GROMACS .gro file of N, CA and C in nm:
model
  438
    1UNK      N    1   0.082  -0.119   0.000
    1UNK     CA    2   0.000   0.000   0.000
    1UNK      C    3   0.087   0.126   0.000
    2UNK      N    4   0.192   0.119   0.074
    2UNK     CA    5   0.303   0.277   0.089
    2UNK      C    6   0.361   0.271  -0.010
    3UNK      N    7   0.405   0.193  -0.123
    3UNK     CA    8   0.437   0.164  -0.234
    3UNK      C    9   0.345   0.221  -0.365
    4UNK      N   10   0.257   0.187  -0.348
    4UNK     CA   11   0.147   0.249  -0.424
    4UNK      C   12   0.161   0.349  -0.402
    5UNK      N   13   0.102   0.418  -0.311
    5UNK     CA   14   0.098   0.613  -0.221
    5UNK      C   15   0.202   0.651  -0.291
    6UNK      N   16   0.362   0.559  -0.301
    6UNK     CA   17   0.460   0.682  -0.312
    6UNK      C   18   0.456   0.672  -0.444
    7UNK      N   19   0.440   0.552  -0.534
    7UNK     CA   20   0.441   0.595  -0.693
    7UNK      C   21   0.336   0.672  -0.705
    8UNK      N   22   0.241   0.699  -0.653
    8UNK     CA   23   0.112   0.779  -0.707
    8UNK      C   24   0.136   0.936  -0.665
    9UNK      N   25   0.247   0.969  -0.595
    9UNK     CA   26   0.305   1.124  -0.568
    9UNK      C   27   0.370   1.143  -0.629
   10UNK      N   28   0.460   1.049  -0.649
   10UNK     CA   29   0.587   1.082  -0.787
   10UNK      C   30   0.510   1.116  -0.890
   11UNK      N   31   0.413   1.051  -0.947
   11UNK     CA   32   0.347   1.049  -1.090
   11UNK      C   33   0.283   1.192  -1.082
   12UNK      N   34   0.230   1.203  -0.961
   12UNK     CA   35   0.142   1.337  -0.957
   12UNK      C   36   0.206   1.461  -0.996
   13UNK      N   37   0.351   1.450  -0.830
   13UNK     CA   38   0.458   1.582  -0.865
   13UNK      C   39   0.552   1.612  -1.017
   14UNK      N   40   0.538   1.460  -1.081
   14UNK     CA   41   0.612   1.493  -1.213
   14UNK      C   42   0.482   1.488  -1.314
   15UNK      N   43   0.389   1.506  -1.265
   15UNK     CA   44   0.259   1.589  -1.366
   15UNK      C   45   0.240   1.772  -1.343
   16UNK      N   46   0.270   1.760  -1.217
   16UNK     CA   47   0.305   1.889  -1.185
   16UNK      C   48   0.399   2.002  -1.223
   17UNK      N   49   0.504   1.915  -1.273
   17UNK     CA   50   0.662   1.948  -1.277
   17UNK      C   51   0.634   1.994  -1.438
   18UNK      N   52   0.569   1.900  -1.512
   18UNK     CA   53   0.585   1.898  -1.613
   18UNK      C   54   0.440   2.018  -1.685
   19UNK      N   55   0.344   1.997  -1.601
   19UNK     CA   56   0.267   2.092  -1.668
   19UNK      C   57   0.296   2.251  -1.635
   20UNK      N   58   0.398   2.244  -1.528
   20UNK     CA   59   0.440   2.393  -1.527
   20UNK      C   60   0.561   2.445  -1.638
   21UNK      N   61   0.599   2.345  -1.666
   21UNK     CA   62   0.725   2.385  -1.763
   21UNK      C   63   0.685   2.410  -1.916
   22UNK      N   64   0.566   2.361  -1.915
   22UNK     CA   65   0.483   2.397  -2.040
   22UNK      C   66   0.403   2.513  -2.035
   23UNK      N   67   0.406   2.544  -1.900
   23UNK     CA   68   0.262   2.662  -1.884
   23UNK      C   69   0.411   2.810  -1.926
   24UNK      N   70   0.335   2.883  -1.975
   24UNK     CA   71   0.432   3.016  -2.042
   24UNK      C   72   0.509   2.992  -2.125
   25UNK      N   73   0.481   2.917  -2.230
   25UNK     CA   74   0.510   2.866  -2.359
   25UNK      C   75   0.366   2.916  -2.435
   26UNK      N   76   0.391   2.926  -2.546
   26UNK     CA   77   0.256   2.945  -2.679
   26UNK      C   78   0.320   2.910  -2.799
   27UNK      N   79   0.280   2.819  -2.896
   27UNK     CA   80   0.281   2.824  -3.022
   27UNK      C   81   0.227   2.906  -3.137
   28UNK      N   82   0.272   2.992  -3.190
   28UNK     CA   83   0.208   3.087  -3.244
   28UNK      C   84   0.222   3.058  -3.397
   29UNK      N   85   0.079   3.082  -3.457
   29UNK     CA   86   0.107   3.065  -3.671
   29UNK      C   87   0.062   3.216  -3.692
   30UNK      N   88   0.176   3.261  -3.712
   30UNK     CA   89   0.250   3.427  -3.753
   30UNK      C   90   0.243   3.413  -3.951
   31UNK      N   91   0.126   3.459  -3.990
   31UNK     CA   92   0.155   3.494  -4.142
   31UNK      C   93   0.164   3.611  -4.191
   32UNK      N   94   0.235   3.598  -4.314
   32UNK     CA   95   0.269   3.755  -4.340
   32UNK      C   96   0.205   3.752  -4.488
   33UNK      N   97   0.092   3.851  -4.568
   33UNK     CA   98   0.063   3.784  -4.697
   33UNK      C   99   0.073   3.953  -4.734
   34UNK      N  100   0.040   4.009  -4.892
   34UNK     CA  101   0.022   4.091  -4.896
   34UNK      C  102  -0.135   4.103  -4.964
   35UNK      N  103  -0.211   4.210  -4.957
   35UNK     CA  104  -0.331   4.258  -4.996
   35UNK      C  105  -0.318   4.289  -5.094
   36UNK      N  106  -0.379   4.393  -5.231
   36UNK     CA  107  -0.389   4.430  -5.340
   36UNK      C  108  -0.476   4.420  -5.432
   37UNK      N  109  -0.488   4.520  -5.508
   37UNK     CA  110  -0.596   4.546  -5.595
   37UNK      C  111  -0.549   4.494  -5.735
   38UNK      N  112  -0.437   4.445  -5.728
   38UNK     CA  113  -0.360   4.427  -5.829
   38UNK      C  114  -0.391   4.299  -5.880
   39UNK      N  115  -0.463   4.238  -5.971
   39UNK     CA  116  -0.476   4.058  -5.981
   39UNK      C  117  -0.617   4.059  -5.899
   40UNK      N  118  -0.657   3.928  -5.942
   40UNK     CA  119  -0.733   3.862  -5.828
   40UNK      C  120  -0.706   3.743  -5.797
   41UNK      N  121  -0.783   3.714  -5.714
   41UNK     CA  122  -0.787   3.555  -5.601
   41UNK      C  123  -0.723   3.553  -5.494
   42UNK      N  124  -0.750   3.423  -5.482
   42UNK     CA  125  -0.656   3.389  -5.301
   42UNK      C  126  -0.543   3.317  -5.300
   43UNK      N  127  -0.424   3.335  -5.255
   43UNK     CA  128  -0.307   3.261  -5.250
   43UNK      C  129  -0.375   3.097  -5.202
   44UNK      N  130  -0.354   2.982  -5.248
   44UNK     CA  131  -0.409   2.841  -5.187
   44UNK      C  132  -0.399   2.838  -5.101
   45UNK      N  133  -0.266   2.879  -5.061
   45UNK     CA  134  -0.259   2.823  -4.847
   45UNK      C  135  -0.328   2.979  -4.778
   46UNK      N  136  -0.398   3.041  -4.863
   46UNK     CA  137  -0.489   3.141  -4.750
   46UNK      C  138  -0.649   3.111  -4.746
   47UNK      N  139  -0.677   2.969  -4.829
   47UNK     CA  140  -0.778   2.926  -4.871
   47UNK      C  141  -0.899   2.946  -4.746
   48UNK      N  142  -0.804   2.902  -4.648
   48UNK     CA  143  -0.872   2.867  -4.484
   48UNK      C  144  -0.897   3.017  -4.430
   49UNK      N  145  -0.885   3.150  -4.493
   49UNK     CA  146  -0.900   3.253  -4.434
   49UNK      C  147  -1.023   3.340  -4.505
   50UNK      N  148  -1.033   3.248  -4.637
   50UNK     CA  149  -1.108   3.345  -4.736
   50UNK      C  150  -1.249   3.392  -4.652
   51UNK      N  151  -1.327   3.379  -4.592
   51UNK     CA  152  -1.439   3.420  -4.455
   51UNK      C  153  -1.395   3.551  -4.414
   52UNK      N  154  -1.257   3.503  -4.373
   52UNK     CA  155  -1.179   3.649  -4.270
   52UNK      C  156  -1.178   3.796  -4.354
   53UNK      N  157  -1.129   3.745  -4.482
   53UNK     CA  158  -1.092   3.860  -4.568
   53UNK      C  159  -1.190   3.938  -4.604
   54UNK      N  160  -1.347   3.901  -4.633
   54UNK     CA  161  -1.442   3.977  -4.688
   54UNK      C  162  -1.485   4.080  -4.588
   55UNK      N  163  -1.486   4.081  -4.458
   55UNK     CA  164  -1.496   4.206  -4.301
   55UNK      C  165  -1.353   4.276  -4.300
   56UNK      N  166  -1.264   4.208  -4.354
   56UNK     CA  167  -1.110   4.294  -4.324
   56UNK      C  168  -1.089   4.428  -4.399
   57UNK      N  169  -1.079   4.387  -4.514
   57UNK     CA  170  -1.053   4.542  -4.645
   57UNK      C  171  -1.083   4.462  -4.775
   58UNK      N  172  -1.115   4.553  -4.829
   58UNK     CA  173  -1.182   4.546  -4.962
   58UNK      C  174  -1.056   4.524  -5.080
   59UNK      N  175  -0.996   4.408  -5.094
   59UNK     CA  176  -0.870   4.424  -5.190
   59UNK      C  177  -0.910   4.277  -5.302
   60UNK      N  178  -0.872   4.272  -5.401
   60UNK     CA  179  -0.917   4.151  -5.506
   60UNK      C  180  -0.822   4.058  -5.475
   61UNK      N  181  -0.699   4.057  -5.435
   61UNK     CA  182  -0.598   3.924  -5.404
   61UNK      C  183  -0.473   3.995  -5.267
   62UNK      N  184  -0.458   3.834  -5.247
   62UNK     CA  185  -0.429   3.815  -5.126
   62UNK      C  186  -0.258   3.697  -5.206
   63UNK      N  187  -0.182   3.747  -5.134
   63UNK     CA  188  -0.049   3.645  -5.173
   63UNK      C  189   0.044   3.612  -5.051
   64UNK      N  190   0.023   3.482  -4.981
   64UNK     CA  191   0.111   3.464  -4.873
   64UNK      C  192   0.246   3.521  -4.862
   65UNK      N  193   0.324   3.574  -4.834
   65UNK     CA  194   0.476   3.605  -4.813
   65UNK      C  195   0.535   3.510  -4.749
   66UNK      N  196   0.481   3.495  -4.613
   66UNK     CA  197   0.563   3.439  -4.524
   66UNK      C  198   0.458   3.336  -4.393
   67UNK      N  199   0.550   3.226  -4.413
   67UNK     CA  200   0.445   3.187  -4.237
   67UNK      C  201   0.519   3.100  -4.163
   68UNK      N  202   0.532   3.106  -4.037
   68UNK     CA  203   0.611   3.009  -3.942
   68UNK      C  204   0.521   3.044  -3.839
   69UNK      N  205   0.546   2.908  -3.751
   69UNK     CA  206   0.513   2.914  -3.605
   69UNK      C  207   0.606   2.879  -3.454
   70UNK      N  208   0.645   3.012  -3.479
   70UNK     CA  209   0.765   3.024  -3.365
   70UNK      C  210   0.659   2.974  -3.207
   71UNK      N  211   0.750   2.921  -3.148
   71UNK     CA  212   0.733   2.893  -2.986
   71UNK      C  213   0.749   3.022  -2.905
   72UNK      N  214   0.666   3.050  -2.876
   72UNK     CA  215   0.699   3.202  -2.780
   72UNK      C  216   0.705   3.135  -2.597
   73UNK      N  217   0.823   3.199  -2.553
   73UNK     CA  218   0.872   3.191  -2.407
   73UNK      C  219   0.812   3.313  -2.354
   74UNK      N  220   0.746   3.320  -2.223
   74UNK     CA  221   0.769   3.428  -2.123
   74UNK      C  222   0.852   3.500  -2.121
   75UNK      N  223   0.850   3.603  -2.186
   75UNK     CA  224   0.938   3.770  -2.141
   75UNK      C  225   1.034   3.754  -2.255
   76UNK      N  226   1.045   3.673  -2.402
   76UNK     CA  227   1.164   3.632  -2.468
   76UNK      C  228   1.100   3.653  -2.619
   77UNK      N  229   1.180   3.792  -2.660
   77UNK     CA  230   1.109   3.793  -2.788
   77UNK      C  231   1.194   3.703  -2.907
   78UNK      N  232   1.080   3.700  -3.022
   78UNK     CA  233   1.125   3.605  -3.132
   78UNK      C  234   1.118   3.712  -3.235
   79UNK      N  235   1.261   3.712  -3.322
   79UNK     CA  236   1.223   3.832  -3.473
   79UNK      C  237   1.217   3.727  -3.577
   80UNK      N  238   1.192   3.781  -3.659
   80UNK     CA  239   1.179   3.730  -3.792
   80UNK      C  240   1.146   3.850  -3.877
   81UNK      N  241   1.229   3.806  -3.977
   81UNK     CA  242   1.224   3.921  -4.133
   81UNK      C  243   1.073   3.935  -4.213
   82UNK      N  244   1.023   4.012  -4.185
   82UNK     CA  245   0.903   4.065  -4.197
   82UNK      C  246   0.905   4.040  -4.413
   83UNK      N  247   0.989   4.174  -4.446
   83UNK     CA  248   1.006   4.226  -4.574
   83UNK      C  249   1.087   4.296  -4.657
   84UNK      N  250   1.195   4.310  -4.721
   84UNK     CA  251   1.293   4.413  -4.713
   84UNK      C  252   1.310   4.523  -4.597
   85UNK      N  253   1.376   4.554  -4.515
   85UNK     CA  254   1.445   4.655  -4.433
   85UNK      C  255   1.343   4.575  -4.296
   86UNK      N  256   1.235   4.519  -4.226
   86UNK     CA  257   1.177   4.525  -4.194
   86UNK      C  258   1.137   4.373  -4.111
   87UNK      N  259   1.163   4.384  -4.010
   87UNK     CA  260   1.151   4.231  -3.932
   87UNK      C  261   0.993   4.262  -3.806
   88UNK      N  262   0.916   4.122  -3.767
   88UNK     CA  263   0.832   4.104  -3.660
   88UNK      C  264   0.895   4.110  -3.544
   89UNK      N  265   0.903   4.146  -3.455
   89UNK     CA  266   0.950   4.069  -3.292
   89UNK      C  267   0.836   4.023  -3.212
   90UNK      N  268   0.833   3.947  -3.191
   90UNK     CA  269   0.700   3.810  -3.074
   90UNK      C  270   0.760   3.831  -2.923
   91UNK      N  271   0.669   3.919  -2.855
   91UNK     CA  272   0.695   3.839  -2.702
   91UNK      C  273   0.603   3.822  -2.650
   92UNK      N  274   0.582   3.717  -2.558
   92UNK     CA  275   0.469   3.677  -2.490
   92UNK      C  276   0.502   3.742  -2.321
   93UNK      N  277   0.426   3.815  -2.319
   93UNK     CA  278   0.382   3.916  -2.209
   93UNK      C  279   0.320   3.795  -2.054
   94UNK      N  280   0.222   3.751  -2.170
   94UNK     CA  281   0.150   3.686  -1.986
   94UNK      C  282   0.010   3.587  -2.065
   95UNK      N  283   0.039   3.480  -1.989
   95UNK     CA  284  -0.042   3.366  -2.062
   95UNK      C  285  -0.111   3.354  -1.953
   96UNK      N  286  -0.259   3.284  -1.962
   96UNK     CA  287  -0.349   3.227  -1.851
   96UNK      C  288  -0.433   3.124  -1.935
   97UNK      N  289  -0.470   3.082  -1.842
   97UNK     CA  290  -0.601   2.901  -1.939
   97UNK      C  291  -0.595   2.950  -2.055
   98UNK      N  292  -0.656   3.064  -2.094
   98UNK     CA  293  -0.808   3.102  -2.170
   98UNK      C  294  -0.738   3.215  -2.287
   99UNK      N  295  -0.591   3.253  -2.290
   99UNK     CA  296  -0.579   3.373  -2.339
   99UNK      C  297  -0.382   3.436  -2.296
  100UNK      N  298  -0.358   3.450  -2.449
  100UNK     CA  299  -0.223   3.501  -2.409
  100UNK      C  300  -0.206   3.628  -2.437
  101UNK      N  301  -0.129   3.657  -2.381
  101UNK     CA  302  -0.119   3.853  -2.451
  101UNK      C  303   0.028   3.857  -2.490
  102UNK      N  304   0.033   3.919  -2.596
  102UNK     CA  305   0.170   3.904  -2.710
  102UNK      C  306   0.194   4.030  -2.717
  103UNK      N  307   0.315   4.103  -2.722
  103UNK     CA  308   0.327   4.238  -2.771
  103UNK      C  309   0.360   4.196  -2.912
  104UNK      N  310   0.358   4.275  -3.034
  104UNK     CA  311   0.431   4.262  -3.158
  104UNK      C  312   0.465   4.412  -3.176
  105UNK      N  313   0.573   4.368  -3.259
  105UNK     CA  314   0.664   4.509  -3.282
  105UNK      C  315   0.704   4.492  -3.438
  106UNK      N  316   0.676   4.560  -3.517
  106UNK     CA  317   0.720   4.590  -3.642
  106UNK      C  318   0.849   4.703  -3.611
  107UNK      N  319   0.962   4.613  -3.675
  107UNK     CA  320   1.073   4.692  -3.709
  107UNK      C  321   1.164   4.763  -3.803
  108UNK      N  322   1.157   4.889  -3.821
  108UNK     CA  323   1.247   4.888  -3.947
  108UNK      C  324   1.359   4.961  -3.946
  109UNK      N  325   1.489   4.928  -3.927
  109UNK     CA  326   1.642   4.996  -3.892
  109UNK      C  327   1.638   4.978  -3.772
  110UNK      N  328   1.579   4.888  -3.673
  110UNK     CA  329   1.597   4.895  -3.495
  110UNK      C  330   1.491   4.987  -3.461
  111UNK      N  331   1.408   5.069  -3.543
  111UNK     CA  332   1.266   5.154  -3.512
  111UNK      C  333   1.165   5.093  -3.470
  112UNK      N  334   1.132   5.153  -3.397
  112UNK     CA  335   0.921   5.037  -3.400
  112UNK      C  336   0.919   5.151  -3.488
  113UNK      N  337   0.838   5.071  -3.557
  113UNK     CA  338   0.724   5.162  -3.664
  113UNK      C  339   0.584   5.086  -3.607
  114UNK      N  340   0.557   4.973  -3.561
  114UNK     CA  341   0.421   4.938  -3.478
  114UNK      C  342   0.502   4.862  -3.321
  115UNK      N  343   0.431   4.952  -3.265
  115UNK     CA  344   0.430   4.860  -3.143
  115UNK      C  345   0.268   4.794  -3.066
  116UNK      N  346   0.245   4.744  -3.017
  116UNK     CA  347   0.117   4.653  -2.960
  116UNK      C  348   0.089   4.566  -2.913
  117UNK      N  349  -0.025   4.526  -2.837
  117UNK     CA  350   0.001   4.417  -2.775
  117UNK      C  351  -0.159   4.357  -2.821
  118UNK      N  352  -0.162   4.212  -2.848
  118UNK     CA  353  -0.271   4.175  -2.855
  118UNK      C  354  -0.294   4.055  -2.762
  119UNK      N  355  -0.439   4.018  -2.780
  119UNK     CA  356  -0.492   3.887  -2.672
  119UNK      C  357  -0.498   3.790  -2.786
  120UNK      N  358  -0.466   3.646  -2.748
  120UNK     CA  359  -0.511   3.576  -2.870
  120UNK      C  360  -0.535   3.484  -2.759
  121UNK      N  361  -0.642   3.404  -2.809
  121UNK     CA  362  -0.756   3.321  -2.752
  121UNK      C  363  -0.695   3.151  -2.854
  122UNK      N  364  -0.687   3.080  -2.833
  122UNK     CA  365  -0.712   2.912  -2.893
  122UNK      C  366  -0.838   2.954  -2.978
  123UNK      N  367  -0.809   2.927  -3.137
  123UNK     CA  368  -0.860   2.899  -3.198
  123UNK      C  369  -0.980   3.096  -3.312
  124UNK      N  370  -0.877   3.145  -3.241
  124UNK     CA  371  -0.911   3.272  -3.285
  124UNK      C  372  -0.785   3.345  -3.403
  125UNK      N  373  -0.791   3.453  -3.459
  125UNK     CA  374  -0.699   3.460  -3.555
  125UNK      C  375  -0.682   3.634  -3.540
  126UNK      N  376  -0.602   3.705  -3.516
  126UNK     CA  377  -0.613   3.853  -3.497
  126UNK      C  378  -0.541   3.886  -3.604
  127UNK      N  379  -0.555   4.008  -3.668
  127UNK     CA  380  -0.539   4.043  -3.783
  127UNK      C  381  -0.451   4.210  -3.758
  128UNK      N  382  -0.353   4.215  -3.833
  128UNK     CA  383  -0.254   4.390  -3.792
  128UNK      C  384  -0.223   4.402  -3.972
  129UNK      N  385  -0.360   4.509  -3.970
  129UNK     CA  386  -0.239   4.582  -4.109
  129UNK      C  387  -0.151   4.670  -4.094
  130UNK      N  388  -0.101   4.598  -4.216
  130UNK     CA  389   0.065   4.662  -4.201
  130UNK      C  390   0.107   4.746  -4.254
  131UNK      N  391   0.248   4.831  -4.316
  131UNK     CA  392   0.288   4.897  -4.394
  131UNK      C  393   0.268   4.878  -4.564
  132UNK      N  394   0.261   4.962  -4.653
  132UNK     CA  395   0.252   4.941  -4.789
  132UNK      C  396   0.366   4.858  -4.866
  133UNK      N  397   0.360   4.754  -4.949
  133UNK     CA  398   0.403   4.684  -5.015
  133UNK      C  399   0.377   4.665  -5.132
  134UNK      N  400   0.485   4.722  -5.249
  134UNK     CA  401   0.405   4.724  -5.374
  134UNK      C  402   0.334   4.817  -5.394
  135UNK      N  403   0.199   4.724  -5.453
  135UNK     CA  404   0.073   4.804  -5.489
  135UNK      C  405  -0.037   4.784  -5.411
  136UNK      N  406   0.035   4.724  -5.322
  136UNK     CA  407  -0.086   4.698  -5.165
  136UNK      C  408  -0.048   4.715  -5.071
  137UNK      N  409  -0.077   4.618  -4.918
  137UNK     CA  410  -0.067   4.643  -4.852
  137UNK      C  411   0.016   4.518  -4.733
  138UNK      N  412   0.099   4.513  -4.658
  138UNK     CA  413   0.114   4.360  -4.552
  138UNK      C  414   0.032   4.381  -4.433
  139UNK      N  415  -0.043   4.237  -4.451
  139UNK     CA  416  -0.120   4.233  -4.330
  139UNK      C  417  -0.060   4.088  -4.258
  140UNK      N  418  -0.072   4.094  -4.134
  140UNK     CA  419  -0.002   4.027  -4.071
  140UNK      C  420  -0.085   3.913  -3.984
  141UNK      N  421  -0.076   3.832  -3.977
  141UNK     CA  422  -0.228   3.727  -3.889
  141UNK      C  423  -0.147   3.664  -3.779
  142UNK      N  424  -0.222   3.682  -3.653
  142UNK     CA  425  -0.136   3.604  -3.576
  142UNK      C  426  -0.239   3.471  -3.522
  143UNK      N  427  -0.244   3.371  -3.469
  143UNK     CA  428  -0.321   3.276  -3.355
  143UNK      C  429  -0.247   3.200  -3.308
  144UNK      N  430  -0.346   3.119  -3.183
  144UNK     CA  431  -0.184   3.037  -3.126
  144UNK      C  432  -0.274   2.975  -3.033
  145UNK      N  433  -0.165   2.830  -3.041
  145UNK     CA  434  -0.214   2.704  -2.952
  145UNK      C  435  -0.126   2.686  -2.855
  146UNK      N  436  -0.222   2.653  -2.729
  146UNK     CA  437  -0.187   2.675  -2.594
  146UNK      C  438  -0.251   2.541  -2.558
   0.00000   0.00000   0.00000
C-alpha cells in the first residue's frame, strides 16, 4: 500500500513538474501575406482565411509572403524578417487558461514603426495591417495554440 501512495506522488509531482514547464510557452502561426488590388484571387494556403478577408478590407488578391510558427517563451522575444528593411518581434507578455497577450513590434532599422500588444484566444486569428508593399498592402495574422 506505501508503495502504491509513493508511486502515485511521484506520478502526480512529475505531472506537476511537467505541466508547469509547459505553462508560459505558446505556439504561435504568424503569417505575413500581402493585400492588393492588383490581380485577383486567393493565395491556396490562405484558402482557410477566405471568410476572414471579406470584413477585413476590400482588396481583389491576397499572396502569402511568409508563415512560421515560432514557440513564444515568457518575457523572450522572437524576430523574424518581416520584408525588405523590416523584421516582426514576438513576445509573450503573460499567458493564462483562456488567453495570451503578445506584444508585436514591427521593425524597421531597430525603429518600431508598430508597437502593440494583442490577446489571442485558442482557436481565434487577430489580424494587424501593415505597412505598404508594392501596390498593396502587408497584413499580418497572428493565432496560437496553448
Amino acid at each position: 500500500m506505501r508503495r502504491i501512495f509513493i508511486t502515485l506522488l511521484l506520478i502526480f509531482t512529475l505531472s506537476l513538474l511537467s505541466a508547469s514547464l509547459s505553462y508560459g510557452q505558446v505556439q504561435v502561426r504568424l503569417r505575413v501575406f500581402e493585400a492588393s488590388n492588383v490581380g485577383t484571387g486567393i493565395d491556396s494556403s490562405l484558402k482557410d482565411m477566405r471568410d476572414q478577408f471579406k470584413p477585413l478590407v476590400d482588396f481583389s488578391s491576397y499572396r502569402l509572403l511568409k508563415e512560421e510558427t515560432p514557440t513564444l517563451n515568457l518575457n523572450q522575444s522572437v524576430s523574424s524578417p518581416a520584408h525588405p528593411g523590416r523584421k516582426i518581434e514576438l513576445t509573450l507578455i503573460r499567458q493564462h487558461k483562456n488567453f495570451a497577450d503578445v506584444r508585436v513590434k514591427i521593425k524597421r532599422e531597430e525603429m518600431d514603426v508598430l508597437n502593440t500588444q494583442v490577446r489571442l484566444s485558442p482557436g481565434r486569428t487577430v489580424s494587424i495591417g501593415g505597412p505598404k508593399h508594392g501596390q498593396g498592402v502587408i497584413i499580418i495574422t497572428l493565432s496560437a495554440q496553448f
